Short mmCIF file of C-alpha atoms in Angstrom, two decimals:
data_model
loop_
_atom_site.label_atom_id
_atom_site.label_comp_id
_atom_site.label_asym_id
_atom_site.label_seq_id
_atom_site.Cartn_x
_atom_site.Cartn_y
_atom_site.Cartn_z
CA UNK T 28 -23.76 -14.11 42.10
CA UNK T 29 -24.09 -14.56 45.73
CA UNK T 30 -21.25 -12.63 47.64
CA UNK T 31 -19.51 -15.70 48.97
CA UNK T 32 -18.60 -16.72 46.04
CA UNK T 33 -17.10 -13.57 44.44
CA UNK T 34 -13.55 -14.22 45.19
CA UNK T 35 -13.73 -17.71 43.79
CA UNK T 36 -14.32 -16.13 40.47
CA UNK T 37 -10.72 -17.63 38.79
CA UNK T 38 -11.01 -20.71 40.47
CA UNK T 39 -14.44 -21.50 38.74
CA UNK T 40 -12.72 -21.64 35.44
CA UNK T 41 -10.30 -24.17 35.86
CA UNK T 42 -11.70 -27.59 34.18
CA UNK T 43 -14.01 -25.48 31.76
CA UNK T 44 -12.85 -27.13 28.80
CA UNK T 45 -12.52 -30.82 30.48
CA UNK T 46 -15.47 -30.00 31.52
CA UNK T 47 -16.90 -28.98 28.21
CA UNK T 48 -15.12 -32.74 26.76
CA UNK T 49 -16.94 -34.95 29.51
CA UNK T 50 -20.27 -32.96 28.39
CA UNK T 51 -19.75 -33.56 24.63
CA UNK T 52 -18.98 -37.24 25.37
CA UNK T 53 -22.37 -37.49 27.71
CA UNK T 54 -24.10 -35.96 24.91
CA UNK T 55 -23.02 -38.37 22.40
CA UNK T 56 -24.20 -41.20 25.49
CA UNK T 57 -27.48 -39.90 25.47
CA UNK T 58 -28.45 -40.12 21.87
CA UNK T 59 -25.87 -42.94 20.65
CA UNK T 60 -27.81 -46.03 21.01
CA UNK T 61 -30.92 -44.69 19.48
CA UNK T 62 -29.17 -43.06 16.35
CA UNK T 63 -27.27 -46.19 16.01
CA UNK T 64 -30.97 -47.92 15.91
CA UNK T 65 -31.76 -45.50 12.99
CA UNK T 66 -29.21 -45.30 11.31
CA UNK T 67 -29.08 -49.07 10.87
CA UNK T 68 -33.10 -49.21 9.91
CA UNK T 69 -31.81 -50.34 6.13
CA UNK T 70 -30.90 -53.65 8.56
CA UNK T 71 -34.21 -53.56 10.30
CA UNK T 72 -35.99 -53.10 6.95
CA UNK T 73 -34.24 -56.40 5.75
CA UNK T 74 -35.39 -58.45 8.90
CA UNK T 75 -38.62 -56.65 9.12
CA UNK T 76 -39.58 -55.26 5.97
CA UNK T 77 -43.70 -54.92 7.01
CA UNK T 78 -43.55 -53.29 9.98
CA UNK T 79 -42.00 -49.83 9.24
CA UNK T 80 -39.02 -49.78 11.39
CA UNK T 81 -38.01 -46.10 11.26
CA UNK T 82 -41.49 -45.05 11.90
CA UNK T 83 -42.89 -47.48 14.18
CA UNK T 84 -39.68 -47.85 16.91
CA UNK T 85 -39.99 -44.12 17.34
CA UNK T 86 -43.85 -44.19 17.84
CA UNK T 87 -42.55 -46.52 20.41
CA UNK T 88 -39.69 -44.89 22.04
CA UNK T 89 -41.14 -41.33 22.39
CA UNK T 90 -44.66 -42.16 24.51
CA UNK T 91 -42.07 -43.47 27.03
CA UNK T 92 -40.19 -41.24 26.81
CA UNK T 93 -42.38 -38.40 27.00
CA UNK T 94 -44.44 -39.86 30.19
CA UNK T 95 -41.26 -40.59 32.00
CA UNK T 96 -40.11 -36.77 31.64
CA UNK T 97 -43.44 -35.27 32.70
CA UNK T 98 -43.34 -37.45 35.85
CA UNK T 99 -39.77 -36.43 36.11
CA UNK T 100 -40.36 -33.24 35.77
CA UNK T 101 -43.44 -32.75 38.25
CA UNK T 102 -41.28 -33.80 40.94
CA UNK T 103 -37.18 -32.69 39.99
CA UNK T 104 -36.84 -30.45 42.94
CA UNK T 105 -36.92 -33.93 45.01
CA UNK T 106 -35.19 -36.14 43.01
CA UNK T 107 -31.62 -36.91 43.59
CA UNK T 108 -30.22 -35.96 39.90
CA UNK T 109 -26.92 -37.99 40.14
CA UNK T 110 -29.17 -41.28 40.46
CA UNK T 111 -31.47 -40.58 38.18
CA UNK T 112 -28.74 -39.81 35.48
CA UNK T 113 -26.54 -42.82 36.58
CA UNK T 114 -29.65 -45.18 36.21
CA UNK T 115 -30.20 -43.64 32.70
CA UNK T 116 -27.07 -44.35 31.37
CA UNK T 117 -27.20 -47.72 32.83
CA UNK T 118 -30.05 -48.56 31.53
CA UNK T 119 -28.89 -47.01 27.97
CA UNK T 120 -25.84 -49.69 28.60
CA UNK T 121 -28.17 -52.81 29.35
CA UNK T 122 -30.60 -51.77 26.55
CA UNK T 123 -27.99 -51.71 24.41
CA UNK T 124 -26.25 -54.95 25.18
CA UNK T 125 -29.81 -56.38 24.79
CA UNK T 126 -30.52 -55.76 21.46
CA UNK T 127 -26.87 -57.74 20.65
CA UNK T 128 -28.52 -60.50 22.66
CA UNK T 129 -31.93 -60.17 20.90
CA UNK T 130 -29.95 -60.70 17.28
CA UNK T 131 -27.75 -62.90 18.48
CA UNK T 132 -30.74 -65.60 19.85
CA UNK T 133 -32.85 -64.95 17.10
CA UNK T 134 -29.49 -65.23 14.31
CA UNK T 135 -30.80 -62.23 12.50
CA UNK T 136 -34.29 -63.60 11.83
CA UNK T 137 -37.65 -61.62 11.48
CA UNK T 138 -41.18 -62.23 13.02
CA UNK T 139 -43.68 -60.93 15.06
CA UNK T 140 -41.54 -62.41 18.57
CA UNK T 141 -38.40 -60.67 18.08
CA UNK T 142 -39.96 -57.61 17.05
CA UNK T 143 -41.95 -57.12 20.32
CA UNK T 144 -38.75 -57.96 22.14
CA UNK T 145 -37.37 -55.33 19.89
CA UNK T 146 -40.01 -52.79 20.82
CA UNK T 147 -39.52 -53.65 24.20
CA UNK T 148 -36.07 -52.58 24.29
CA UNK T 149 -36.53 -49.50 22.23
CA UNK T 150 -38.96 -48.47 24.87
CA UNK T 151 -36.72 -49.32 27.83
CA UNK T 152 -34.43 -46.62 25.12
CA UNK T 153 -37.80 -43.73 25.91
CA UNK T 154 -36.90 -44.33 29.72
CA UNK T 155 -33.67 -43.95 29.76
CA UNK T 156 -33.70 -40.90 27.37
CA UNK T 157 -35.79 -38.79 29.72
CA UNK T 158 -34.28 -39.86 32.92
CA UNK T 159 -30.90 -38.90 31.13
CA UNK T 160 -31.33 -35.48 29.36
CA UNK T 161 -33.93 -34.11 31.58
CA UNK T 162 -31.73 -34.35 34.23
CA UNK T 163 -28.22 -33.36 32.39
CA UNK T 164 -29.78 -30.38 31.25
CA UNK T 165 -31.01 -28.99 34.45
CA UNK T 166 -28.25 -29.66 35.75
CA UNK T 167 -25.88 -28.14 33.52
CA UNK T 168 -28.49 -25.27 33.06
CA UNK T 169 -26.43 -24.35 36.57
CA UNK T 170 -23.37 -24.11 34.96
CA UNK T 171 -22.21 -21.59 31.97
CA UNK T 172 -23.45 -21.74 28.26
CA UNK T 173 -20.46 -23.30 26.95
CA UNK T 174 -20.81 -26.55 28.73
CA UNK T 175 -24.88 -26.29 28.09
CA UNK T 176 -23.62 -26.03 24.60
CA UNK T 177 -21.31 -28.88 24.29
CA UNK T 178 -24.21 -31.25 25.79
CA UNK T 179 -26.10 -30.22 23.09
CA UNK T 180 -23.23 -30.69 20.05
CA UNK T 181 -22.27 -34.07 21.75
CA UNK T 182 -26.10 -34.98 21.11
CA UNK T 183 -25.42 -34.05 17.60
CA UNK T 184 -21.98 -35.53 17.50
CA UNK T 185 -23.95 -38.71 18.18
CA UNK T 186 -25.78 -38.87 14.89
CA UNK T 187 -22.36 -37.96 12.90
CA UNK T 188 -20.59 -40.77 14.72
CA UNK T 189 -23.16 -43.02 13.99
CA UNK T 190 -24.05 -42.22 9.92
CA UNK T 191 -20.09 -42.27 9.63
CA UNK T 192 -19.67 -45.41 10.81
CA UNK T 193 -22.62 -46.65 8.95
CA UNK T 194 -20.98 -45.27 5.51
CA UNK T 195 -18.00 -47.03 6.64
CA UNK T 196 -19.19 -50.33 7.64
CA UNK T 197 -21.66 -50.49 4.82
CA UNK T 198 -18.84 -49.88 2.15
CA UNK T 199 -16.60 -52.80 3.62
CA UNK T 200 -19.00 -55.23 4.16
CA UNK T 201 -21.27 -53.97 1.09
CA UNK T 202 -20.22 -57.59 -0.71
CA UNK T 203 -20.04 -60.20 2.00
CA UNK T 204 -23.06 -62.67 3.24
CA UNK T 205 -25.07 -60.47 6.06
CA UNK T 206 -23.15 -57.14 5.59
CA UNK T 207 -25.98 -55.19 7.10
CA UNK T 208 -26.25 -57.42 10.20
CA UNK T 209 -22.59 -57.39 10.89
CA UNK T 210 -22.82 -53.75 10.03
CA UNK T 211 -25.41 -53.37 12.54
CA UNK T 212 -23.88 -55.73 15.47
CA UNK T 213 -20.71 -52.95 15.42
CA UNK T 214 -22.84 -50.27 16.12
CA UNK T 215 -24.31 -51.86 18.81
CA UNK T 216 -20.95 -53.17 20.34
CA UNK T 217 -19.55 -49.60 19.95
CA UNK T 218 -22.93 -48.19 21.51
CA UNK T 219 -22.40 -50.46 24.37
CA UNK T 220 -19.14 -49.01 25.43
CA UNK T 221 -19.70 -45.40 24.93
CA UNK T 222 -22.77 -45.81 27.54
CA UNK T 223 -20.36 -47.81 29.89
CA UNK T 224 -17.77 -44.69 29.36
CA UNK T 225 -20.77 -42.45 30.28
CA UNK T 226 -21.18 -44.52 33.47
CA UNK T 227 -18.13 -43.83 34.76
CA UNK T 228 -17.10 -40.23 33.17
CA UNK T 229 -20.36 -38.95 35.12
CA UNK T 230 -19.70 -41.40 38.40
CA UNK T 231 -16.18 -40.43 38.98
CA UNK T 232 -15.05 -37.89 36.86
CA UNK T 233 -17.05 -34.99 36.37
CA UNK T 234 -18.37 -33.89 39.83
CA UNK T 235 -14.32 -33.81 40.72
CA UNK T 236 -13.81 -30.82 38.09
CA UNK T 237 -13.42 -27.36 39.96
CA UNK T 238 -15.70 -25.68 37.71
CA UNK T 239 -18.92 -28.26 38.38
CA UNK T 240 -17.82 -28.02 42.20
CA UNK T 241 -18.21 -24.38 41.78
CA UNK T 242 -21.44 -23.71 40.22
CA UNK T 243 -22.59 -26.85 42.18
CA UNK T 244 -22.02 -25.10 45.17
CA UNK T 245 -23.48 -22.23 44.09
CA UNK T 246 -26.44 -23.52 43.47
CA UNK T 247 -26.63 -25.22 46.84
CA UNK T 248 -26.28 -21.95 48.44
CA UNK T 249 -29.37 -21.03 46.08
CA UNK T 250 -31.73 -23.35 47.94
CA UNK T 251 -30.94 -26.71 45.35
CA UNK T 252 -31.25 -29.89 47.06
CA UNK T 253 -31.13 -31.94 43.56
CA UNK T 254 -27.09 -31.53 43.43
CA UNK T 255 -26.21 -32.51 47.55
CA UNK T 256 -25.20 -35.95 46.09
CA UNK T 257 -22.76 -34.62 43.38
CA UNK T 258 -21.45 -32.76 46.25
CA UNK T 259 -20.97 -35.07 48.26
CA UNK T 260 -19.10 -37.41 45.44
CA UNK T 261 -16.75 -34.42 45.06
CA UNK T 262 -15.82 -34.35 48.84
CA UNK T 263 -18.16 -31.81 49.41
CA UNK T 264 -19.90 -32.99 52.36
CA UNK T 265 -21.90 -30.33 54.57
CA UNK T 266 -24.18 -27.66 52.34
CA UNK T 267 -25.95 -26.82 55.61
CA UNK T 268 -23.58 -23.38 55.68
CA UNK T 269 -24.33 -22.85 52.29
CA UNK T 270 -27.85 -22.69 51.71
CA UNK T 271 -29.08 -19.20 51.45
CA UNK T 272 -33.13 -19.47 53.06
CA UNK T 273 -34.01 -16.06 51.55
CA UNK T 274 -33.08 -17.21 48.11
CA UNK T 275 -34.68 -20.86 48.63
CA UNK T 276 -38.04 -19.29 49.41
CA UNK T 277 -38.21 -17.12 46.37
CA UNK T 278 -38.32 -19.63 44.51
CA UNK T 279 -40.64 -19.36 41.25
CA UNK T 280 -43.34 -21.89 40.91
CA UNK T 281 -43.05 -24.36 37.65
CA UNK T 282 -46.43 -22.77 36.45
CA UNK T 283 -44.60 -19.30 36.80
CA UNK T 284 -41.38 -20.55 35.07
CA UNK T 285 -43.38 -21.78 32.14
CA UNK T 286 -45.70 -18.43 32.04
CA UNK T 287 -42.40 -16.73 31.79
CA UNK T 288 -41.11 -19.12 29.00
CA UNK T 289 -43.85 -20.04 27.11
CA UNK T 290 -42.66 -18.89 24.08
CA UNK T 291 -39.61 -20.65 24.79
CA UNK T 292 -41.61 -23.84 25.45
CA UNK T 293 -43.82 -23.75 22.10
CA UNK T 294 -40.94 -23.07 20.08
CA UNK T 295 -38.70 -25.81 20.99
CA UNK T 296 -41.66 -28.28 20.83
CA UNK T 297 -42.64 -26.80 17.34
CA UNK T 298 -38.99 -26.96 16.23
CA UNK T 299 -39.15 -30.87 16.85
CA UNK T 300 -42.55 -31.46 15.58
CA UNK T 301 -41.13 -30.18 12.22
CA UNK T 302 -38.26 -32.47 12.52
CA UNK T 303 -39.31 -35.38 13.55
CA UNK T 304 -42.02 -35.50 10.99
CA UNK T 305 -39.30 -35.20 8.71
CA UNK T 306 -36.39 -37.53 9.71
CA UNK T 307 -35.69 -40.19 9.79
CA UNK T 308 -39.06 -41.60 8.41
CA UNK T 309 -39.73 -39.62 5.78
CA UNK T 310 -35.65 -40.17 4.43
CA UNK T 311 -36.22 -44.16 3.85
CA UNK T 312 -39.81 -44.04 2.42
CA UNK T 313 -40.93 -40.90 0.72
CA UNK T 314 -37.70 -40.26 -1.23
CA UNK T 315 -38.30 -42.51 -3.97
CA UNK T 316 -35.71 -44.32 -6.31
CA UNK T 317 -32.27 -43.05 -7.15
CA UNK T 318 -29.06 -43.83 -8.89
CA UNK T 319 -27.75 -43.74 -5.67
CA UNK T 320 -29.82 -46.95 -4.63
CA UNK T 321 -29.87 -48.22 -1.11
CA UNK T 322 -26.90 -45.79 -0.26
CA UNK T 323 -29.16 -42.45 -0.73
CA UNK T 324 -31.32 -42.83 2.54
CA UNK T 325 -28.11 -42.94 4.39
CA UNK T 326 -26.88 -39.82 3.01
CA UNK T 327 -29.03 -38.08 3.09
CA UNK T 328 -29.08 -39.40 7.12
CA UNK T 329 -25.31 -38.23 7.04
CA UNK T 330 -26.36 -34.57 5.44
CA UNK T 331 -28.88 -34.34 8.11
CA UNK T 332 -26.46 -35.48 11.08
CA UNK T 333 -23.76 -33.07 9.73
CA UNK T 334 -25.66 -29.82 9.55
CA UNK T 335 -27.31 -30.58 12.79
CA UNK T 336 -23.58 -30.52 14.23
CA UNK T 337 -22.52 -27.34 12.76
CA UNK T 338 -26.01 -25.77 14.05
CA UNK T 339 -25.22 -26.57 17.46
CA UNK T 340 -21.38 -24.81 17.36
CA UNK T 341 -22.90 -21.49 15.47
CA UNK T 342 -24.03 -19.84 18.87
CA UNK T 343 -19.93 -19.91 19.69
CA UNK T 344 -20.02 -16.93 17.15
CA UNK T 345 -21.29 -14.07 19.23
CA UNK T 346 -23.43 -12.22 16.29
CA UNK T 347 -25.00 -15.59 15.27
CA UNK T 348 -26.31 -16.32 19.00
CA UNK T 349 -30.01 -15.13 18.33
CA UNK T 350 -30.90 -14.44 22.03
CA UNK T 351 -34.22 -11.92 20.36
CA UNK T 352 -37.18 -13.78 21.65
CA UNK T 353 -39.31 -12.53 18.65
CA UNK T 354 -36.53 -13.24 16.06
CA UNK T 355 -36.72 -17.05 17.51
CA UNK T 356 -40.54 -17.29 17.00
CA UNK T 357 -40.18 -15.84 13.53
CA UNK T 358 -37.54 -18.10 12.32
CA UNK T 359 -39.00 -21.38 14.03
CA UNK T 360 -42.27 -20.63 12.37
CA UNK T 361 -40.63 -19.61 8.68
CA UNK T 362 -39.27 -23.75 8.92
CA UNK T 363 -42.60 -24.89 8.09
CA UNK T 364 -42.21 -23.45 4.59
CA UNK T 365 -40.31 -26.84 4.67
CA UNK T 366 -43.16 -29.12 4.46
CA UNK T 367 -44.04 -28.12 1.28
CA UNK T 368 -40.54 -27.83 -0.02
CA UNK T 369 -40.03 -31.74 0.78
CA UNK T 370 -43.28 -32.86 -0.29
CA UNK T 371 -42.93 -31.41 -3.68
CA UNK T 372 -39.02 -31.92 -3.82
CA UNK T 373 -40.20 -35.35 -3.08
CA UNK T 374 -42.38 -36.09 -5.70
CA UNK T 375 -40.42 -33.44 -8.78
CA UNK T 376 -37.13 -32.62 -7.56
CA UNK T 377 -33.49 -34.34 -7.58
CA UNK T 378 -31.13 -35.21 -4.95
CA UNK T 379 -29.47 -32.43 -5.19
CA UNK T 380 -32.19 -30.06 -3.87
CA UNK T 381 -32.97 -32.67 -1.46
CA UNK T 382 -29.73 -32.84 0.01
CA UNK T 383 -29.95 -29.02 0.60
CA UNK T 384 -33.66 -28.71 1.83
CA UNK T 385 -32.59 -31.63 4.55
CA UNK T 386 -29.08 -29.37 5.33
CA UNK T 387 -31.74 -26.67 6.13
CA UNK T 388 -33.61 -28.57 8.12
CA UNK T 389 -30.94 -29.82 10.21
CA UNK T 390 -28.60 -26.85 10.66
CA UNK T 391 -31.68 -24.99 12.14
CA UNK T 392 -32.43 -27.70 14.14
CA UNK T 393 -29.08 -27.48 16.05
CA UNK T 394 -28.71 -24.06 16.17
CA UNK T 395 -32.12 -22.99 17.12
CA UNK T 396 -32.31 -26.07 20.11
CA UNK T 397 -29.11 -24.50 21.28
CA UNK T 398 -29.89 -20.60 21.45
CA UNK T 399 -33.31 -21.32 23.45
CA UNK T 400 -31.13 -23.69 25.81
CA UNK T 401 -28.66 -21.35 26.51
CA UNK T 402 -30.39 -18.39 27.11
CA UNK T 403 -33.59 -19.72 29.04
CA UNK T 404 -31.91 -20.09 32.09
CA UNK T 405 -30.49 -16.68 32.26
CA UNK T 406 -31.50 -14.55 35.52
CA UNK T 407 -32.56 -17.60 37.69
CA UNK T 408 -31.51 -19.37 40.30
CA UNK T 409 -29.97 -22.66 40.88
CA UNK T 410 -33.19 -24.29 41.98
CA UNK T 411 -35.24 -22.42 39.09
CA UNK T 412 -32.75 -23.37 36.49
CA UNK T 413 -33.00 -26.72 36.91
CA UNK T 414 -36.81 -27.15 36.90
CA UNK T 415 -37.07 -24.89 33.45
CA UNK T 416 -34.56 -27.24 32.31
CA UNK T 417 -36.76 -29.98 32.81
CA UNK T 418 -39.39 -28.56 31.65
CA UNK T 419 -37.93 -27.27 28.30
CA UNK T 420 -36.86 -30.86 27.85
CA UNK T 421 -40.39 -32.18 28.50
CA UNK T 422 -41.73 -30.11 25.48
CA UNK T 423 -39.12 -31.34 23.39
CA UNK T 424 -39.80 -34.89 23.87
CA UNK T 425 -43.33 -33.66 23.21
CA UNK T 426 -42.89 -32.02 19.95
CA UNK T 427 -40.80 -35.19 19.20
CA UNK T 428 -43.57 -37.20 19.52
CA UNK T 429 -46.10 -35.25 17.68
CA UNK T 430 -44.13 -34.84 14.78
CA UNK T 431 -43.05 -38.43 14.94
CA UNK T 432 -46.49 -39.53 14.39
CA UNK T 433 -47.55 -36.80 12.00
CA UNK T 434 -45.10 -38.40 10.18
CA UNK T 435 -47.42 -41.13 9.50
CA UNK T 436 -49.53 -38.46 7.27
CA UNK T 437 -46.49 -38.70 4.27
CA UNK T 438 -47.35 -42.07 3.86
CA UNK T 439 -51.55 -40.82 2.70
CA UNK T 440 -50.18 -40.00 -0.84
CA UNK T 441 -48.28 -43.23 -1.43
CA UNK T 442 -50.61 -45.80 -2.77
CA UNK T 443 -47.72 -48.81 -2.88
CA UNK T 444 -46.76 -48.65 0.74
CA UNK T 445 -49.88 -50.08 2.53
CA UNK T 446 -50.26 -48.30 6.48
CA UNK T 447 -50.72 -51.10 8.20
#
């Protein structure tokens, strides 16, 4: 900690847990409109039934979303990180509003026209994706684990919100002419808003809080240029004082962060290759017919959601933080005995042992994303910390892509769904 800062050591933790609120709510902002997309793909499967919504919109989404981060990325240490997060969320906002439009023109109808304006907007949703949580988590990876953390369960938070809704809405409108449309344009209302609230929760609220003041400072003093702005929207006006040269030109390279992290790197991007291959994809067309009908998809969506949640809290519990670097390669590489698990559960098995396999898959999901968060950034400085949390987020947007379209390779086996 650099010595200036040692008597401010109480101060820091006043507005921890508003802090730790905002985050959650930012979290849920940066993955809301997207899970509402999939969790209404029963809709999009009604308007578009040949084009395989839940696997094509996020072939779509993540190429954007993955070039926009690795541009991002290359050059964080000179971008101005309360822009680039305030034009994410506004463009999550507009995006949003647009699909309402997009329905609303087209009164629900299908077609080749309104499905490229669809795919147009859900790649407008890559964008703003890695503009937001590339930047939010580098620049919370300047701030303690517990706010890191709540980022990361508001992300989750997002998909609960979401499936619950969709349960709910589905239920009351299950019997009434275009349930799954009006089903779908409350999501998208209630998306709208939340991305709004994120708007103005980042803009006005959280760079006031002591704690984010503190650590923001800090990290000036550290040689970071990216946070000046958020200083300066919390009154904080002249850094000049602050900045520390000896510490600004130690700086570690971004090849030398990610030497250091590598393992760090692979596993997060394997983690998401194994679960995006998996859900949501794999959920609507590879788990064959049930007495459950057109309701089990969205369970098993809502099992998914669920256990992802309660992954992301279990690093709160001290002995289930794994922080061993090997232990985190071993159990990231033990979740591929899940492909076979699903593939035969698939073709022999019953719900039940499908709704466990996907609780596996996505409490390990949460819990393992948050451990490597948390602990990367440990023993850097503020300058440092951001970049590797840049670049930790470009590999997951890359192993979200790669499993996204090794997705496709469930569909080999299935002779009555045709792949194009």
């Amino acid at each position: 900690m650099v010595d200036g800062y040692k008597n401010q050591a109480p101060e820091k933790l006043q507005g921890k847990y508003q802090a730790m609120v905002v985050c959650c709510i930012l979290g849920i902002g940066g993955l809301v409109s997207w899970n509402s997309m999939l969790t209404i793909a029963d809709y999009y499967y009604q308007v578009f039934p040949a084009y395989h919504p839940s696997r094509v919109l996020p072939l779509i989404y993540q190429p954007f979303a993955v070039a926009t981060i690795a541009i991002l990325a290359y050059h964080e240490s000179k971008i101005n990180t309360r822009k680039r997060i305030l034009i994410g969320y506004t463009l999550f906002t507009i995006s949003t509003f647009l699909l309402i439009v997009l329905d609303l023109t087209t009164k629900g109808h299908g077609g080749i026209g309104p499905y490229i304006g669809l795919c147009t907007i859900v790649a407008s949703f890559g964008i703003a994706d890695a503009t937001v949580k590339g930047g939010l988590v580098g620049d919370l990876s300047l701030m303690c684990p517990e706010i890191m953390q709540s980022l990361m369960a508001g992300s989750a938070l997002a998909g609960g919100l979401t499936t619950a809704l969709r349960l709910i809405t589905k239920a009351v409108f299950e019997k009434s002419n275009g349930s799954l449309r009006k089903g779908a344009m409350i999501f998208l209302a209630i998306s709208t808003f939340i991305e709004l609230l994120c708007v103005i929760l980042y803009a006005y609220i959280f760079p006031k809080l002591p704690i984010v003041k503190y650590y923001r400072s800090k990290a000036a003093s550290e040689g970071s240029k990216t946070v000046a702005a958020d200083l300066a929207a919390a009154g904080i006006q002249n850094q000049s004082d602050l900045t520390n040269d000896y510490s600004k030109n130690q700086r570690l390279s971004k090849k030398e962060l990610l030497l250091q992290n590598i393992d760090h790197a692979v596993n997060l991007f394997l983690i998401y290759v194994l679960t995006l291959s998996i859900f949501p994809g794999f959920l609507y067309e590879n788990t064959g017919q049930h007495g459950l009908g057109t309701w089990y998809a969205l369970i098993l969506v809502a099992v998914y959601n669920f256990w992802d949640l309660v992954g992301r809290y279990l690093p709160l519990v001290k002995w289930l933080n794994l922080e061993n670097r090997k232990a985190l390669t071993i159990v990231v590489l033990s979740r591929y005995f899940l492909v076979p698990a699903f593939y035969f559960t698939a073709k022999y098995g019953d719900k039940g042992w499908m709704i466990m396999l996907i609780s596996v898959l996505g409490l390990t999901t949460g819990h393992l994303t948050v451990c490597i968060i948390t602990i990367a950034p440990k023993g850097y400085m503020g300058p440092e910390k951001n970049a590797l949390g840049n670049l930790l987020v470009t590999f997951i947007l890359g192993g979200a892509f790669t499993g996204i379209s090794l997705g496709w390779l469930w569909l080999v086996d299935r002779s009555d769904i045709p792949l194009v």
